[in-house]
Amino acid sequence: MLILGMDSCLQACSVALCDRASGQVLSHRREELERGHAEILPDMVDAVMMDAGDPYERLAFIAVTRGPGSFTGVRIGLSFARALGVTLEIPVTAMTTLEAIARNVGANPERLPVASVIDARRDEVYIQVFDADYAPLTDAMAVRADEAAAILPPGPCLLIGTGAEFLADEDTGRFLADASPLPDAEVVAMHSLVEPAPQTLPEPLYLRPPDAKPQGPLNNVK
Amino acid sequence: MRQASEKTAQSETGPASQKSMGFPPPLPGTVVFGIETSCDETAAAIVRRGREGEAEILADVVLSQIAEHAAFGGVVPEIAARSHLEHLPVLMRKALEIAGMEWADLNAVAVTAGPGLMGGLLVGMMSAKALALSRNLAFIAVNHLEAHALSPVLTEGLSPPYLLLLVSGGHTQLVAVEGLGHYRRYGTTIDDALGEAFDKVAKMLGLGYPGGPEVERLAAAGDPRRFALPRPMKGREELHFSFSGLKTAVRTAALSIETLTEQDKADLCASFQQAVIETLADRLQRACRKFRAEHPDLAAPAVVLAGGVAANRAIRAALAGVVEEAGFSLHAPPLAMCTDNAAMVAHAGLLHYEQGRRDLLSAPARARWPLDPNAEPAIFAGVKG
C-alpha cells in the first residue's frame, strides 16, 4: 500500500513515498525554506515518484498536513494534495501540523505527554497537547504566548515545535524534545488515518479568522 | 455558448482567418482544461478544438463569492483564497462530468497565473499543476488579461487586430490586440480600477455589493448635473485612466449634505456615472483614432468591450455611440464571458498549446503581470500596470 505524503505548512517543504505495509520509506525529499513552497512542491513530488518508478497507479491515498501554519503554506499543500486525489481518483487524508510535529518525538520511553507549540507570530502560538501515543489531550488552539503555559499538563512533559523553546523549564520537568520542530512528510505518510473516506476531502485548519472587518457607509447615510 | 453549426457558418470570419492573423494552425481534437481563481470567482472549464478548427466550450462552471464579500464592500483576499480552496476540487469534478469526459481525455491544463490576488492564484496554480503531473498533461500558465483579450475570438469568432476596452473590478485597460502574444497597451488606470470605484461609491452610500448594478439602478432616477464632479484625464493625450480622485470627490460631495436622502444618493450616483461615461468616451475616442492611424488598411475595425463594468447599460449605450461615430463595429461578449470565467483561460491555453508552448511546474503565480511588457509604466500605476 503506497502512500504519498507532503507538507508545506511551515518553514519546510517535504514529500515522501512510503509503503505502510513494510514500513519502508521508498523516497523522500525535504527542503527548509521561508518562501517559495509553491514553486518547488510539484517538482519534489515528481522527483519522489520518479525515484520509485512513477507508480501513480499503485498509490492507495495521498496524505497531507492541513495546518495550522502559514495560511498560504497550508493552502499550497492542501490544494495540491486535494487536486491530486481528485484527478487520480484516490482518497486524501490529512494530519494537523501539531500532531505531525509531536510525532517527531518518536519513541517516548518515559511516556511523557507531548506539547506541540508552533510560533504563530503576533505574540501568539498554536498549541496542542498529546499523550505518549499521540492521542490529543487538548484541542488545537491559537493562544497568546503568555497564556500557553496554562495549557500544559501539570506534571512533566516534552515540548516540541518552533514556538516551544520559551516554555521549557527543567525545574518543573518541561523538557525541550531533541527532535525537529518542523513537520515532515514521512511522518504524515506513515501515521495519517489509514482509510480516509473516498469522497470527502480534508479541510484546512486555520485556527484564526480572516483579518477583515465589515465596513459601513458614511456617517450621514441613514 | 455558440452551437457548432453556427460556428461552421461563421468560419469565414472566425477560425479560418486565424492563420493569417497571427494564430498558430489549429490542432483539431485538442482538449484543454481551464482553471480561474485570480479574484472572487472560482471557475473550471473544458474547451476543445473542433474538427473545423472552431473552439467548443464543453463545460464552463463558475462559482461567485459575492455573498462572502458583501459585508466588506469589496473582495477580501484571505476570504477569497479560503473559498477557492474549499470549492475548486468540486468544480473541477463537475466540469469533467458536464463534458462527459475522463481525466485521460485531456491534453493540457491552463490556469490563470496572474495578475491577481496571490492567495487565490496559488490555489488555482497548485490544483492545475497537480492535474498536469498526475495525468501527464501539458501545463500552461495563462495571463488573465490575455484570456480576457482573446475571449471575443472564442465567443464572436472575431480575429485580431482589434481594440479592447477591459473595464472590471480589477482592471481598466485599453489594449490593441494584434495576435497571440502580441498586445500593445494603450492605457491603464493609474490608481483604482473602474469596478473598484463603483464598489467604493456604493459602499460609502450604504448600497449593496457589488456596487456596479446598485449605482446604475439609483443613477437612473438621479440628476447627472446636480453635482459638479471631475472628469479625470479627459482631454489628455496619453490614454490612461484615474478614478481615485473622482471617488474622493463623490465622498466630499456626499459629506457636504447633512443627511443624505434617497434623492441625494440617486443624484450622486447619476453625477458619478456621468463623469465616468464622459471620461471613458473621451479615452475610447482617442484610442479609436490611434488604432485607426496604426491600422490604415483595416477595412472593418472593431472595438471589444469586456469586463463586468461593460454590463452597465448607460455606459454601454454611450460607448456604442462613440464607436459608431469612429466607424468601428462594437463587440461585447455575453456577460458570462465578459466577467471572470475559466473558458477564456482554457481557450487562451489552447491557442498557446497549438503554438507549442509548455510551461514548467515551477512556474510562479504572479500578482503583477503586464500584458504588454514593452508598455511604458504609467506613473503611479503600481500593481495596475
XYZ file of C-alpha atoms in Angstrom:
607
model
C 0.000 0.000 0.000
C 1.814 3.105 -1.256
C 1.107 6.455 0.358
C 2.329 9.804 -0.931
C 2.784 12.292 1.912
C 3.524 16.005 1.705
C 3.854 19.111 3.872
C 4.295 22.801 3.084
C 2.636 24.469 6.092
C 5.652 25.971 7.874
C 9.318 26.742 7.143
C 9.914 23.428 5.368
C 8.621 21.605 2.338
C 8.798 17.824 2.140
C 7.445 14.889 0.170
C 7.688 11.177 0.997
C 6.566 7.985 -0.689
C 6.033 5.229 1.867
C 4.942 1.634 1.878
C 2.849 1.288 5.001
C 2.729 -2.500 4.881
C 6.508 -2.831 5.122
C 7.057 0.441 6.994
C 9.536 1.411 4.290
C 10.252 4.922 3.024
C 10.762 4.456 -0.720
C 11.748 8.017 -1.482
C 11.963 11.315 0.368
C 12.740 14.980 -0.394
C 12.948 17.847 2.045
C 13.982 21.471 1.956
C 13.840 24.096 4.689
C 12.747 27.483 3.348
C 10.710 30.544 4.278
C 9.130 31.177 0.860
C 8.755 29.510 -2.495
C 6.987 26.281 -1.400
C 4.568 26.577 -4.336
C 7.400 26.611 -6.865
C 9.220 23.536 -5.505
C 6.458 21.220 -4.264
C 5.277 19.878 -7.676
C 8.839 19.080 -8.793
C 9.540 17.430 -5.416
C 6.517 15.170 -5.877
C 7.624 14.430 -9.440
C 11.147 13.547 -8.245
C 9.909 11.334 -5.421
C 7.585 9.447 -7.761
C 10.301 9.103 -10.429
C 12.687 7.644 -7.834
C 10.217 4.834 -7.288
C 9.474 4.279 -10.982
C 6.398 6.551 -11.243
C 3.937 4.200 -9.511
C 0.889 6.545 -9.699
C -1.447 3.611 -10.348
C -0.253 1.914 -7.158
C -0.919 4.895 -4.868
C -3.504 3.988 -2.223
C -4.000 7.539 -0.993
C -2.481 10.976 -0.529
C -1.635 12.282 2.951
C -1.049 15.967 3.701
C -0.709 18.403 6.582
C -3.739 20.687 6.888
C -2.431 23.363 9.267
C -2.215 25.259 11.452
C 0.635 27.259 9.921
C 1.100 29.993 7.370
C -2.291 30.413 5.651
C -0.577 30.395 2.267
C 1.574 27.387 3.101
C -1.463 25.451 4.319
C -3.297 26.160 1.073
C -0.321 25.294 -1.144
C -0.026 21.743 0.175
C -3.724 21.173 0.662
C -4.803 22.420 -2.770
C -2.089 20.334 -4.421
C -2.929 17.188 -2.430
C -6.672 17.591 -2.901
C -6.318 18.063 -6.651
C -4.015 15.025 -6.854
C -6.688 12.993 -5.071
C -9.451 14.271 -7.352
C -7.528 13.725 -10.588
C -6.048 10.339 -9.608
C -9.446 9.386 -8.149
C -7.955 8.207 -4.865
C -8.710 9.342 -1.282
C -6.883 12.170 0.505
C -6.255 12.131 4.221
C -4.713 14.767 6.445
C -2.906 15.302 9.719
C -2.529 18.549 11.639
C 0.927 20.108 11.768
C 0.663 19.978 15.566
C 0.317 16.185 15.510
C 2.985 15.770 12.810
C 5.472 17.785 14.897
C 4.554 15.953 18.120
C 5.195 12.640 16.361
C 8.764 13.747 15.563
C 9.462 12.781 19.205
C 9.072 9.158 18.092
C 9.587 6.513 20.754
C 8.821 8.097 24.105
C 10.178 5.599 26.681
C 9.198 7.686 29.702
C 5.710 8.026 28.247
C 5.509 11.761 28.866
C 2.754 13.890 27.368
C 3.975 15.885 24.352
C 3.035 19.530 23.841
C 3.357 20.737 20.274
C 3.852 24.522 20.092
C 4.135 26.497 16.844
C 5.200 30.150 16.678
C 2.109 31.824 15.175
C 3.694 35.336 15.103
C 1.910 38.389 16.572
C 2.842 37.079 20.043
C 0.686 34.007 19.652
C 1.278 30.284 19.447
C -0.655 27.344 18.049
C -0.654 24.670 20.720
C -1.972 21.160 21.368
C -1.048 18.523 23.937
C -0.893 14.803 23.102
C -0.434 11.690 25.223
C 2.517 9.335 24.690
C 0.586 7.533 21.925
C -0.141 10.859 20.204
C -3.842 10.893 21.003
C -4.901 14.507 21.660
C -5.323 15.625 25.299
C -6.450 19.141 24.325
C -7.949 20.848 21.285
C -5.674 22.578 18.810
C -5.718 26.263 19.800
C -4.317 29.670 18.926
C -3.471 31.458 22.184
C -1.424 34.431 23.356
C 2.125 33.356 24.173
C 1.671 34.322 27.831
C -1.367 32.036 28.083
C 0.399 28.992 26.638
C 1.892 27.723 29.903
C -1.597 27.327 31.371
C -2.476 24.822 28.630
C 0.421 22.495 29.501
C -0.242 19.438 31.696
C 0.538 19.942 35.421
C 3.358 17.378 35.574
C 6.420 16.759 33.404
C 6.066 16.891 29.618
C 8.027 17.100 26.406
C 7.879 20.307 24.366
C 8.422 20.452 20.637
C 7.899 22.928 17.793
C 9.036 26.343 16.545
C 7.349 28.097 19.494
C 8.277 25.607 22.209
C 11.574 26.908 23.491
C 10.272 29.720 25.704
C 8.074 27.250 27.645
C 10.953 24.891 28.529
C 11.752 24.783 32.238
C 13.795 21.857 33.532
C 12.888 22.653 37.157
C 9.219 21.912 36.526
C 10.010 18.996 34.205
C 9.111 20.739 30.943
C 11.826 19.433 28.628
C 12.545 20.520 25.083
C 12.457 17.360 22.923
C 15.570 16.600 20.905
C 13.829 16.377 17.519
C 12.947 18.568 14.539
C 10.499 21.394 15.323
C 9.020 21.248 11.808
C 6.646 18.702 10.232
C 7.905 16.082 7.799
C 6.046 14.270 5.040
C 7.371 10.881 6.156
C 5.530 11.124 9.476
C 2.402 12.294 7.654
C 2.534 9.383 5.190
C 3.267 6.791 7.871
C 0.799 7.882 10.545
C -2.188 9.620 8.984
C -5.539 7.833 9.046
C -5.281 4.571 7.124
C -8.676 4.606 5.471
C -9.828 8.092 4.591
C -13.365 8.478 3.276
C -13.135 8.226 -0.502
C -15.282 11.227 -1.495
C -14.621 13.748 1.272
C -11.596 15.995 1.056
C -9.678 17.206 4.118
C -10.388 20.747 5.307
C -7.763 23.301 6.323
C -7.223 24.074 9.998
C -6.512 27.811 10.159
C -7.354 28.451 13.863
C -7.680 32.149 13.002
C -10.397 34.033 11.126
C -9.506 36.129 8.057
C -8.196 39.544 9.021
C -11.058 41.731 7.787
C -13.664 43.961 9.354
C -17.030 44.785 7.821
C -17.157 48.415 6.704
C -20.145 50.715 6.970
C -21.259 53.697 4.866
C -20.539 57.391 5.558
C -21.934 58.735 8.830
C -24.610 60.843 7.132
C -26.212 57.853 5.431
C -29.392 56.781 7.141
C -22.229 29.440 -25.768
C -22.463 29.105 -29.530
C -23.626 25.960 -31.262
C -21.290 24.021 -33.512
C -23.458 24.673 -36.568
C -23.249 28.427 -36.079
C -19.517 28.163 -35.783
C -19.195 26.353 -39.057
C -21.303 29.012 -40.694
C -19.097 31.724 -39.248
C -15.833 30.100 -40.197
C -15.299 32.776 -42.852
C -14.663 35.403 -40.221
C -13.610 33.080 -37.443
C -11.109 30.277 -37.206
C -10.412 30.064 -40.946
C -8.921 33.527 -40.928
C -6.850 32.792 -37.838
C -3.921 31.575 -39.890
C -3.348 34.922 -41.497
C -3.846 36.820 -38.238
C -1.079 35.535 -36.086
C -2.700 32.417 -34.640
C -0.987 29.004 -34.861
C -2.611 26.328 -37.063
C -5.479 24.662 -35.147
C -4.968 21.126 -33.814
C -8.428 19.521 -34.059
C -9.340 17.284 -31.140
C -7.151 19.082 -28.609
C -8.889 19.271 -25.215
C -7.800 21.852 -22.619
C -8.929 22.101 -19.008
C -9.065 25.690 -17.683
C -8.895 26.992 -14.098
C -9.526 30.565 -12.897
C -9.095 31.747 -9.279
C -7.485 35.194 -9.591
C -10.153 37.225 -7.807
C -13.596 36.338 -6.419
C -14.803 33.783 -8.950
C -13.833 30.117 -8.712
C -14.126 28.592 -12.162
C -13.315 25.466 -14.174
C -13.974 24.795 -17.858
C -13.155 22.484 -20.739
C -12.583 23.751 -24.281
C -11.959 21.574 -27.339
C -10.674 22.430 -30.801
C -13.312 21.026 -33.152
C -12.866 19.349 -36.497
C -13.475 22.541 -38.434
C -10.961 24.436 -36.357
C -13.601 26.046 -34.136
C -13.207 26.242 -30.357
C -16.034 24.492 -28.477
C -16.886 25.097 -24.843
C -17.707 21.657 -23.424
C -18.061 22.755 -19.806
C -17.997 26.130 -18.091
C -18.724 26.316 -14.360
C -18.334 29.449 -12.245
C -18.954 29.920 -8.549
C -19.210 33.541 -7.495
C -18.129 34.523 -3.983
C -20.166 37.759 -3.990
C -22.157 36.839 -0.878
C -18.990 36.130 1.101
C -17.508 39.562 0.379
C -20.737 41.602 0.517
C -20.375 42.644 4.171
C -16.958 44.118 3.414
C -17.965 46.120 0.341
C -15.077 44.652 -1.632
C -13.053 41.497 -2.162
C -11.174 40.397 0.967
C -8.120 38.449 -0.286
C -7.967 35.963 2.600
C -11.692 35.189 2.387
C -11.336 34.730 -1.378
C -8.380 32.354 -1.005
C -10.191 30.221 1.584
C -13.237 29.995 -0.618
C -11.229 28.986 -3.713
C -9.576 26.168 -1.751
C -12.922 24.928 -0.498
C -14.724 24.886 -3.842
C -12.233 24.286 -6.640
C -11.957 20.469 -6.459
C -15.741 20.141 -6.592
C -15.914 22.455 -9.616
C -13.135 20.502 -11.351
C -15.068 17.254 -10.957
C -18.250 18.977 -12.110
C -16.648 20.377 -15.267
C -15.368 16.932 -16.206
C -18.786 15.413 -15.586
C -20.600 18.079 -17.656
C -18.204 17.493 -20.555
C -18.804 13.754 -20.209
C -15.069 13.143 -20.187
C -12.368 11.325 -18.263
C -9.195 12.966 -16.976
C -7.326 10.829 -19.515
C -9.147 12.608 -22.387
C -7.370 15.910 -21.669
C -4.290 17.173 -23.495
C -3.417 20.216 -21.428
C -4.337 22.225 -18.382
C -4.316 26.026 -18.494
C -4.550 28.173 -15.377
C -4.571 31.870 -14.597
C -1.104 32.544 -13.153
C -1.693 36.287 -12.778
C -2.247 39.126 -12.437
C -4.482 38.802 -9.400
C -4.641 38.076 -5.681
C -1.772 35.767 -4.691
C -3.751 33.587 -2.276
C -6.323 32.673 -4.882
C -3.820 32.371 -7.731
C -1.804 29.838 -5.716
C -4.829 27.608 -5.138
C -5.552 27.526 -8.875
C -1.895 27.050 -9.810
C -1.332 24.162 -7.364
C -4.524 22.428 -8.486
C -3.579 22.800 -12.164
C -0.058 21.548 -11.520
C -1.445 18.519 -9.676
C -3.671 17.729 -12.657
C -0.787 18.169 -15.102
C 1.521 15.958 -13.046
C -0.938 13.189 -12.209
C -2.265 12.886 -15.770
C 0.937 13.816 -17.602
C -0.626 16.845 -19.332
C 0.946 19.932 -20.827
C 0.870 22.781 -18.287
C 0.219 26.333 -19.458
C 0.320 29.385 -17.152
C -2.063 31.949 -18.649
C -2.137 35.722 -18.242
C -5.621 36.667 -17.027
C -5.651 39.858 -19.101
C -4.707 37.890 -22.211
C -7.571 35.461 -21.567
C -9.973 38.435 -21.473
C -8.330 39.980 -24.526
C -8.798 36.791 -26.580
C -12.322 35.943 -25.398
C -14.090 37.573 -28.396
C -12.160 35.120 -30.598
C -13.951 32.357 -28.698
C -17.387 33.945 -28.402
C -17.698 36.034 -31.572
C -15.238 34.376 -33.918
C -13.534 37.762 -34.128
C -9.991 37.942 -35.493
C -7.274 40.376 -34.473
C -6.350 43.095 -34.811
C -8.988 44.804 -32.693
C -9.165 47.356 -29.913
C -10.101 46.103 -26.441
C -11.532 48.162 -23.582
C -11.420 45.996 -20.459
C -13.284 47.509 -17.507
C -13.688 45.303 -14.446
C -13.277 45.257 -10.688
C -9.575 44.557 -11.032
C -8.553 46.075 -14.363
C -9.128 49.119 -16.565
C -7.145 48.864 -19.788
C -7.166 49.887 -23.420
C -5.261 47.291 -25.443
C -4.597 46.836 -29.156
C -4.832 43.074 -29.691
C -2.645 42.255 -32.714
C -2.427 38.455 -32.428
C -1.500 35.694 -29.982
C 1.154 37.098 -27.677
C 1.068 40.484 -29.394
C -0.620 43.149 -27.323
C 0.038 46.836 -27.114
C -1.277 48.581 -24.050
C -2.614 51.997 -24.956
C -3.651 52.918 -21.446
C -4.309 51.657 -17.934
C -5.570 53.062 -14.657
C -3.028 54.837 -12.524
C -4.998 54.092 -9.340
C -8.369 52.354 -8.839
C -9.945 50.020 -11.376
C -13.319 51.310 -12.568
C -15.311 48.472 -10.962
C -13.489 49.179 -7.713
C -14.578 52.847 -7.923
C -18.211 51.741 -8.376
C -17.873 49.447 -5.344
C -16.377 52.215 -3.209
C -19.082 54.721 -4.139
C -21.743 52.120 -3.373
C -20.072 51.349 -0.059
C -19.953 54.985 1.102
C -23.625 55.450 0.195
C -24.649 52.269 2.027
C -25.711 50.471 -1.162
C -25.243 46.763 -1.836
C -22.254 44.859 -3.194
C -21.194 44.571 -5.951
C -21.641 48.302 -6.389
C -21.999 48.469 -10.186
C -25.621 47.364 -10.550
C -26.687 49.326 -7.434
C -25.120 52.587 -8.589
C -26.607 52.085 -12.073
C -30.061 51.465 -10.594
C -30.027 54.632 -8.463
C -28.417 56.702 -11.211
C -31.415 56.034 -13.447
C -33.546 58.121 -11.046
C -30.955 60.842 -10.409
C -29.859 64.175 -11.853
C -26.441 63.770 -13.509
C -25.846 67.554 -13.437
C -26.544 68.219 -9.755
C -23.001 67.620 -8.507
C -20.029 69.068 -10.393
C -17.566 66.164 -10.336
C -14.210 65.997 -12.152
C -13.719 64.118 -15.452
C -10.312 62.654 -14.630
C -7.792 62.500 -17.524
C -10.350 63.840 -20.009
C -8.593 65.644 -22.843
C -5.182 64.214 -22.009
C -3.145 62.840 -24.887
C -1.924 59.681 -23.123
C -4.705 57.112 -22.766
C -4.598 56.360 -19.050
C -7.424 56.393 -16.517
C -7.738 57.621 -12.943
C -10.734 57.101 -10.672
C -9.382 57.663 -7.178
C -9.872 61.449 -7.253
C -13.378 61.080 -8.666
C -14.284 58.720 -5.844
C -12.948 61.233 -3.297
C -14.954 63.999 -4.993
C -18.118 61.897 -4.577
C -17.252 61.457 -0.924
C -16.697 65.187 -0.416
C -19.981 65.987 -2.175
C -21.812 63.401 -0.061
C -20.377 64.753 3.180
C -21.452 68.305 2.255
C -25.064 67.269 2.881
C -26.221 66.884 6.452
C -28.388 63.798 5.976
C -28.471 62.043 2.635
C -31.955 61.410 1.246
C -32.686 58.768 -1.382
C -32.802 61.564 -3.982
C -29.379 62.853 -2.861
C -27.972 59.352 -3.266
C -29.563 58.975 -6.702
C -28.168 62.358 -7.787
C -24.701 61.420 -6.514
C -24.840 58.106 -8.389
C -26.054 59.799 -11.573
C -23.386 62.510 -11.359
C -20.686 59.901 -10.710
C -21.832 57.679 -13.561
C -21.975 60.662 -15.918
C -18.393 61.615 -15.015
C -17.332 58.022 -15.697
C -19.145 57.938 -19.030
C -17.581 61.184 -20.236
C -14.125 60.021 -19.196
C -14.488 56.622 -20.869
C -15.944 58.191 -24.018
C -13.031 60.611 -24.296
C -10.431 57.873 -23.748
C -12.096 55.477 -26.188
C -12.495 58.165 -28.853
C -8.779 58.907 -28.754
C -7.915 55.209 -28.659
C -10.010 54.589 -31.792
C -8.159 57.406 -33.551
C -4.813 55.944 -32.547
C -5.817 52.414 -33.554
C -7.111 53.661 -36.913
C -3.838 55.523 -37.562
C -1.860 52.389 -36.770
C -4.038 50.131 -38.953
C -4.814 52.305 -42.003
C -5.591 49.310 -44.240
C -8.080 47.648 -41.922
C -11.477 47.674 -43.657
C -13.691 46.983 -40.639
C -12.007 47.922 -37.363
C -13.636 46.578 -34.193
C -13.869 47.569 -30.549
C -14.390 44.863 -27.937
C -15.937 45.871 -24.640
C -15.204 43.390 -21.840
C -15.246 43.172 -18.059
C -18.044 43.353 -15.512
C -18.488 47.140 -15.868
C -19.431 46.535 -19.534
C -22.744 45.276 -18.141
C -23.701 48.874 -17.223
C -26.322 49.821 -19.830
C -25.756 53.574 -19.655
C -22.010 53.104 -20.195
C -22.584 50.590 -22.957
C -25.018 52.897 -24.791
C -22.687 55.889 -24.555
C -19.691 53.913 -25.772
C -21.730 52.388 -28.617
C -22.232 55.947 -29.857
C -18.515 56.723 -29.685
C -17.615 53.517 -31.503
C -20.173 54.098 -34.266
C -19.030 57.670 -34.781
C -15.450 56.448 -35.115
C -16.551 53.973 -37.796
C -15.776 50.867 -35.739
C -18.038 47.910 -35.008
C -18.798 47.173 -31.346
C -18.475 43.667 -29.900
C -19.465 42.857 -26.361
C -19.222 39.164 -25.475
C -22.180 37.885 -23.414
C -21.880 38.944 -19.791
C -20.883 35.466 -18.568
C -17.913 35.652 -20.934
C -17.154 39.297 -20.030
C -16.688 38.570 -16.361
C -14.152 36.122 -14.944
C -14.544 32.567 -16.197
C -12.343 29.581 -16.952
C -13.478 29.012 -20.549
C -11.492 32.067 -21.643
C -8.468 30.697 -19.744
C -8.797 27.274 -21.385
C -9.185 28.988 -24.769
C -6.062 31.132 -24.325
C -4.281 27.977 -23.158
C -5.492 26.109 -26.245
C -4.000 28.750 -28.566
C -0.680 28.642 -26.699
C -0.712 24.839 -26.737
C -1.189 24.920 -30.500
C 1.745 27.302 -30.720
C 3.845 24.738 -28.875
C 4.200 26.460 -25.553
C 4.722 24.304 -22.440
C 5.391 25.790 -19.010
C 7.367 24.260 -16.154
C 5.706 23.046 -12.972
C 7.930 25.514 -11.142
C 6.218 28.460 -12.901
C 5.314 31.053 -10.267
C 1.999 32.791 -9.623
C 2.362 36.488 -10.437
C 0.434 39.217 -8.604
C 1.630 41.597 -11.342
C 1.943 40.536 -14.948
C 1.644 43.283 -17.545
C 0.142 42.111 -20.826
C 2.424 44.360 -22.791
C 5.958 44.100 -21.397
C 7.048 46.988 -23.608
C 4.424 49.432 -22.330
C 5.901 52.365 -20.509
C 4.891 52.210 -16.864
C 2.021 54.595 -16.160
C 3.198 56.923 -13.417
C 1.725 55.871 -10.050
C 0.099 52.845 -11.694
C 1.693 50.392 -9.236
C 0.155 46.943 -9.444
C -2.372 48.004 -12.073
C 0.360 48.404 -14.725
